[in-house]
GROMACS .gro file of N, CA and C in nm:
model
  279
    1MET      N    1   0.090  -0.125  -0.007
    1MET     CA    2   0.001   0.010   0.001
    1MET      C    3   0.102   0.125   0.007
    2VAL      N    4   0.078   0.224  -0.071
    2VAL     CA    5   0.130   0.347  -0.080
    2VAL      C    6   0.085   0.435   0.014
    3LYS      N    7   0.167   0.506   0.067
    3LYS     CA    8   0.109   0.608   0.172
    3LYS      C    9   0.099   0.733   0.086
    4THR      N   10   0.020   0.832   0.104
    4THR     CA   11  -0.045   0.945   0.059
    4THR      C   12  -0.044   1.031   0.149
    5ILE      N   13  -0.031   1.160   0.084
    5ILE     CA   14  -0.060   1.291   0.191
    5ILE      C   15  -0.142   1.364   0.119
    6ASP      N   16  -0.233   1.421   0.181
    6ASP     CA   17  -0.339   1.510   0.145
    6ASP      C   18  -0.264   1.657   0.155
    7ASN      N   19  -0.275   1.740   0.026
    7ASN     CA   20  -0.212   1.867   0.054
    7ASN      C   21  -0.278   1.956  -0.032
    8ASN      N   22  -0.388   2.023   0.087
    8ASN     CA   23  -0.495   2.102   0.039
    8ASN      C   24  -0.579   2.064  -0.075
    9GLY      N   25  -0.603   1.928  -0.063
    9GLY     CA   26  -0.709   1.865  -0.145
    9GLY      C   27  -0.630   1.771  -0.269
   10VAL      N   28  -0.496   1.810  -0.274
   10VAL     CA   29  -0.415   1.741  -0.380
   10VAL      C   30  -0.358   1.616  -0.320
   11ILE      N   31  -0.364   1.519  -0.373
   11ILE     CA   32  -0.341   1.359  -0.289
   11ILE      C   33  -0.187   1.362  -0.348
   12LEU      N   34  -0.080   1.349  -0.265
   12LEU     CA   35   0.079   1.343  -0.318
   12LEU      C   36   0.095   1.200  -0.259
   13ILE      N   37   0.223   1.140  -0.334
   13ILE     CA   38   0.269   1.014  -0.264
   13ILE      C   39   0.351   1.059  -0.178
   14ASP      N   40   0.375   0.997  -0.084
   14ASP     CA   41   0.459   1.017   0.053
   14ASP      C   42   0.610   1.018  -0.006
   15PRO      N   43   0.684   1.124   0.011
   15PRO     CA   44   0.808   1.161  -0.036
   15PRO      C   45   0.909   1.046   0.000
   16GLU      N   46   0.912   0.974   0.095
   16GLU     CA   47   0.983   0.865   0.152
   16GLU      C   48   0.968   0.755   0.039
   17GLN      N   49   0.830   0.734  -0.021
   17GLN     CA   50   0.810   0.636  -0.100
   17GLN      C   51   0.806   0.680  -0.260
   18GLU      N   52   0.831   0.765  -0.303
   18GLU     CA   53   0.821   0.811  -0.425
   18GLU      C   54   0.903   0.759  -0.529
   19ASN      N   55   1.026   0.745  -0.477
   19ASN     CA   56   1.138   0.684  -0.578
   19ASN      C   57   1.087   0.545  -0.596
   20LYS      N   58   1.042   0.455  -0.522
   20LYS     CA   59   1.008   0.331  -0.529
   20LYS      C   60   0.883   0.329  -0.640
   21VAL      N   61   0.781   0.397  -0.599
   21VAL     CA   62   0.680   0.404  -0.688
   21VAL      C   63   0.701   0.443  -0.837
   22VAL      N   64   0.813   0.536  -0.862
   22VAL     CA   65   0.835   0.594  -1.001
   22VAL      C   66   0.918   0.465  -1.041
   23ALA      N   67   0.977   0.385  -1.013
   23ALA     CA   68   1.074   0.300  -1.057
   23ALA      C   69   1.004   0.153  -1.079
   24GLU      N   70   0.887   0.161  -1.016
   24GLU     CA   71   0.794   0.051  -1.031
   24GLU      C   72   0.706   0.099  -1.167
   25LEU      N   73   0.660   0.213  -1.187
   25LEU     CA   74   0.598   0.261  -1.302
   25LEU      C   75   0.706   0.251  -1.425
   26LEU      N   76   0.838   0.309  -1.419
   26LEU     CA   77   0.904   0.254  -1.516
   26LEU      C   78   0.949   0.138  -1.561
   27PHE      N   79   0.949   0.030  -1.443
   27PHE     CA   80   0.951  -0.104  -1.481
   27PHE      C   81   0.848  -0.148  -1.556
   28LEU      N   82   0.717  -0.122  -1.485
   28LEU     CA   83   0.572  -0.154  -1.592
   28LEU      C   84   0.572  -0.097  -1.711
   29MET      N   85   0.611  -0.008  -1.739
   29MET     CA   86   0.618   0.057  -1.879
   29MET      C   87   0.722   0.023  -1.989
   30ASN      N   88   0.834  -0.043  -1.923
   30ASN     CA   89   0.954  -0.057  -1.984
   30ASN      C   90   1.042   0.051  -2.037
   31SER      N   91   1.065   0.146  -1.962
   31SER     CA   92   1.082   0.300  -2.019
   31SER      C   93   1.227   0.265  -2.061
   32PHE      N   94   1.277   0.388  -2.120
   32PHE     CA   95   1.417   0.383  -2.174
   32PHE      C   96   1.482   0.493  -2.066
   33VAL      N   97   1.631   0.455  -2.056
   33VAL     CA   98   1.679   0.522  -1.976
   33VAL      C   99   1.814   0.570  -2.052
   34SER      N  100   1.877   0.670  -2.001
   34SER     CA  101   1.989   0.743  -2.088
   34SER      C  102   2.122   0.633  -2.078
   35ILE      N  103   2.194   0.665  -2.116
   35ILE     CA  104   2.344   0.619  -2.121
   35ILE      C  105   2.403   0.652  -1.994
   36LYS      N  106   2.359   0.778  -1.934
   36LYS     CA  107   2.413   0.845  -1.837
   36LYS      C  108   2.367   0.790  -1.722
   37THR      N  109   2.231   0.751  -1.721
   37THR     CA  110   2.187   0.678  -1.598
   37THR      C  111   2.229   0.542  -1.602
   38ALA      N  112   2.238   0.507  -1.728
   38ALA     CA  113   2.318   0.362  -1.689
   38ALA      C  114   2.452   0.324  -1.632
   39GLU      N  115   2.545   0.463  -1.669
   39GLU     CA  116   2.681   0.462  -1.601
   39GLU      C  117   2.651   0.480  -1.458
   40THR      N  118   2.544   0.548  -1.389
   40THR     CA  119   2.518   0.532  -1.283
   40THR      C  120   2.484   0.430  -1.210
   41VAL      N  121   2.372   0.336  -1.250
   41VAL     CA  122   2.341   0.231  -1.219
   41VAL      C  123   2.424   0.123  -1.202
   42THR      N  124   2.500   0.114  -1.335
   42THR     CA  125   2.615  -0.011  -1.368
   42THR      C  126   2.735   0.017  -1.291
   43THR      N  127   2.780   0.154  -1.271
   43THR     CA  128   2.897   0.193  -1.259
   43THR      C  129   3.013   0.158  -1.378
   44LEU      N  130   2.946   0.144  -1.484
   44LEU     CA  131   3.023   0.114  -1.596
   44LEU      C  132   3.046   0.249  -1.681
   45ASP      N  133   3.135   0.316  -1.738
   45ASP     CA  134   3.153   0.419  -1.796
   45ASP      C  135   3.095   0.399  -1.945
   46LYS      N  136   3.085   0.484  -2.031
   46LYS     CA  137   2.996   0.483  -2.141
   46LYS      C  138   3.091   0.389  -2.237
   47VAL      N  139   3.233   0.411  -2.221
   47VAL     CA  140   3.326   0.342  -2.313
   47VAL      C  141   3.331   0.169  -2.290
   48THR      N  142   3.302   0.149  -2.159
   48THR     CA  143   3.307   0.008  -2.109
   48THR      C  144   3.177  -0.039  -2.183
   49GLN      N  145   3.090   0.035  -2.177
   49GLN     CA  146   2.956  -0.017  -2.231
   49GLN      C  147   2.948  -0.062  -2.364
   50TYR      N  148   3.016   0.056  -2.425
   50TYR     CA  149   3.020   0.010  -2.561
   50TYR      C  150   3.103  -0.105  -2.581
   51ARG      N  151   3.211  -0.114  -2.530
   51ARG     CA  152   3.304  -0.240  -2.552
   51ARG      C  153   3.198  -0.392  -2.523
   52MET      N  154   3.135  -0.365  -2.412
   52MET     CA  155   3.026  -0.479  -2.357
   52MET      C  156   2.941  -0.501  -2.467
   53ARG      N  157   2.884  -0.394  -2.504
   53ARG     CA  158   2.769  -0.416  -2.611
   53ARG      C  159   2.822  -0.468  -2.712
   54LYS      N  160   2.930  -0.418  -2.766
   54LYS     CA  161   2.993  -0.474  -2.909
   54LYS      C  162   3.019  -0.630  -2.879
   55ALA      N  163   3.062  -0.679  -2.774
   55ALA     CA  164   3.092  -0.825  -2.749
   55ALA      C  165   2.960  -0.895  -2.723
   56GLY      N  166   2.829  -0.815  -2.733
   56GLY     CA  167   2.717  -0.873  -2.673
   56GLY      C  168   2.666  -0.927  -2.537
   57ARG      N  169   2.757  -0.847  -2.457
   57ARG     CA  170   2.732  -0.866  -2.318
   57ARG      C  171   2.695  -0.769  -2.245
   58PHE      N  172   2.632  -0.692  -2.290
   58PHE     CA  173   2.556  -0.563  -2.239
   58PHE      C  174   2.443  -0.510  -2.327
   59PRO      N  175   2.313  -0.503  -2.246
   59PRO     CA  176   2.208  -0.426  -2.323
   59PRO      C  177   2.246  -0.349  -2.483
   60LYS      N  178   2.146  -0.379  -2.546
   60LYS     CA  179   2.165  -0.266  -2.720
   60LYS      C  180   2.090  -0.134  -2.684
   61LEU      N  181   2.143  -0.057  -2.747
   61LEU     CA  182   2.078   0.081  -2.754
   61LEU      C  183   1.953   0.093  -2.844
   62TYR      N  184   1.889   0.156  -2.821
   62TYR     CA  185   1.775   0.185  -2.910
   62TYR      C  186   1.745   0.340  -2.951
   63PRO      N  187   1.744   0.385  -3.066
   63PRO     CA  188   1.727   0.508  -3.118
   63PRO      C  189   1.594   0.556  -3.029
   64ILE      N  190   1.581   0.699  -2.995
   64ILE     CA  191   1.470   0.724  -2.936
   64ILE      C  192   1.420   0.867  -3.007
   65THR      N  193   1.496   0.930  -3.111
   65THR     CA  194   1.417   1.033  -3.169
   65THR      C  195   1.414   0.975  -3.325
   66TYR      N  196   1.376   1.076  -3.386
   66TYR     CA  197   1.337   1.051  -3.539
   66TYR      C  198   1.423   0.992  -3.611
   67LEU      N  199   1.561   1.087  -3.602
   67LEU     CA  200   1.674   1.072  -3.691
   67LEU      C  201   1.760   0.932  -3.608
   68GLY      N  202   1.741   0.910  -3.498
   68GLY     CA  203   1.807   0.793  -3.435
   68GLY      C  204   1.946   0.865  -3.367
   69GLN      N  205   1.919   0.982  -3.340
   69GLN     CA  206   2.071   1.050  -3.306
   69GLN      C  207   2.051   1.025  -3.155
   70ARG      N  208   1.968   1.037  -3.114
   70ARG     CA  209   1.962   0.995  -2.933
   70ARG      C  210   1.920   0.851  -2.908
   71LYS      N  211   2.010   0.787  -2.838
   71LYS     CA  212   1.975   0.622  -2.790
   71LYS      C  213   1.962   0.609  -2.652
   72ALA      N  214   1.891   0.507  -2.625
   72ALA     CA  215   1.886   0.487  -2.472
   72ALA      C  216   1.886   0.340  -2.457
   73TYR      N  217   1.860   0.299  -2.339
   73TYR     CA  218   1.848   0.140  -2.310
   73TYR      C  219   1.697   0.129  -2.231
   74LYS      N  220   1.655   0.016  -2.283
   74LYS     CA  221   1.543  -0.020  -2.224
   74LYS      C  222   1.574  -0.059  -2.068
   75ILE      N  223   1.491  -0.026  -1.975
   75ILE     CA  224   1.526  -0.038  -1.838
   75ILE      C  225   1.523  -0.195  -1.807
   76LEU      N  226   1.420  -0.263  -1.861
   76LEU     CA  227   1.401  -0.398  -1.818
   76LEU      C  228   1.559  -0.497  -1.902
   77ASP      N  229   1.603  -0.451  -1.986
   77ASP     CA  230   1.726  -0.490  -2.043
   77ASP      C  231   1.842  -0.461  -1.910
   78LEU      N  232   1.845  -0.353  -1.877
   78LEU     CA  233   1.955  -0.323  -1.765
   78LEU      C  234   1.912  -0.421  -1.660
   79LYS      N  235   1.783  -0.413  -1.608
   79LYS     CA  236   1.757  -0.485  -1.497
   79LYS      C  237   1.814  -0.632  -1.506
   80ASN      N  238   1.793  -0.685  -1.631
   80ASN     CA  239   1.809  -0.826  -1.638
   80ASN      C  240   1.975  -0.834  -1.654
   81TRP      N  241   2.070  -0.746  -1.693
   81TRP     CA  242   2.192  -0.714  -1.692
   81TRP      C  243   2.229  -0.749  -1.556
   82LEU      N  244   2.170  -0.639  -1.459
   82LEU     CA  245   2.208  -0.625  -1.305
   82LEU      C  246   2.189  -0.737  -1.267
   83GLU      N  247   2.081  -0.821  -1.288
   83GLU     CA  248   2.064  -0.957  -1.202
   83GLU      C  249   2.154  -1.069  -1.244
   84ASN      N  250   2.209  -1.047  -1.345
   84ASN     CA  251   2.351  -1.153  -1.390
   84ASN      C  252   2.431  -1.102  -1.494
   85PRO      N  253   2.517  -1.014  -1.464
   85PRO     CA  254   2.592  -0.948  -1.551
   85PRO      C  255   2.711  -1.060  -1.618
   86VAL      N  256   2.743  -1.155  -1.530
   86VAL     CA  257   2.845  -1.256  -1.592
   86VAL      C  258   2.789  -1.319  -1.702
   87SER      N  259   2.658  -1.358  -1.702
   87SER     CA  260   2.608  -1.451  -1.808
   87SER      C  261   2.516  -1.385  -1.909
   88TYR      N  262   2.502  -1.232  -1.880
   88TYR     CA  263   2.412  -1.189  -1.987
   88TYR      C  264   2.452  -1.191  -2.114
   89ARG      N  265   2.358  -1.224  -2.206
   89ARG     CA  266   2.363  -1.204  -2.349
   89ARG      C  267   2.270  -1.122  -2.419
   90GLN      N  268   2.324  -1.042  -2.513
   90GLN     CA  269   2.194  -0.955  -2.565
   90GLN      C  270   2.107  -1.046  -2.655
   91SER      N  271   1.968  -1.027  -2.652
   91SER     CA  272   1.857  -1.094  -2.709
   91SER      C  273   1.870  -1.032  -2.847
   92ALA      N  274   1.855  -1.129  -2.967
   92ALA     CA  275   1.888  -1.117  -3.102
   92ALA      C  276   1.745  -1.050  -3.169
   93GLU      N  277   1.752  -0.964  -3.163
   93GLU     CA  278   1.623  -0.887  -3.247
   93GLU      C  279   1.600  -0.847  -3.370
   0.00000   0.00000   0.00000
């Protein structure tokens, strides 16, 4: 159960639970996260991510803009990598 706070008729998520709720929503939506966010979560810099991606040992990037100039990871791919980084293999799509 999510704790809420009534702020003058506006229902807000308790700030102590907000991050957990947002994370769950991102997982449910299989959102995209930036390379920078992946650096923070995995502690791997972008060069190491690149090398591991090329070897098929790190999630692939997806274009998220019309021309494909900006790319991001699917959050569930990163979650799967985090659960077992040693045996992770990119899915062939």
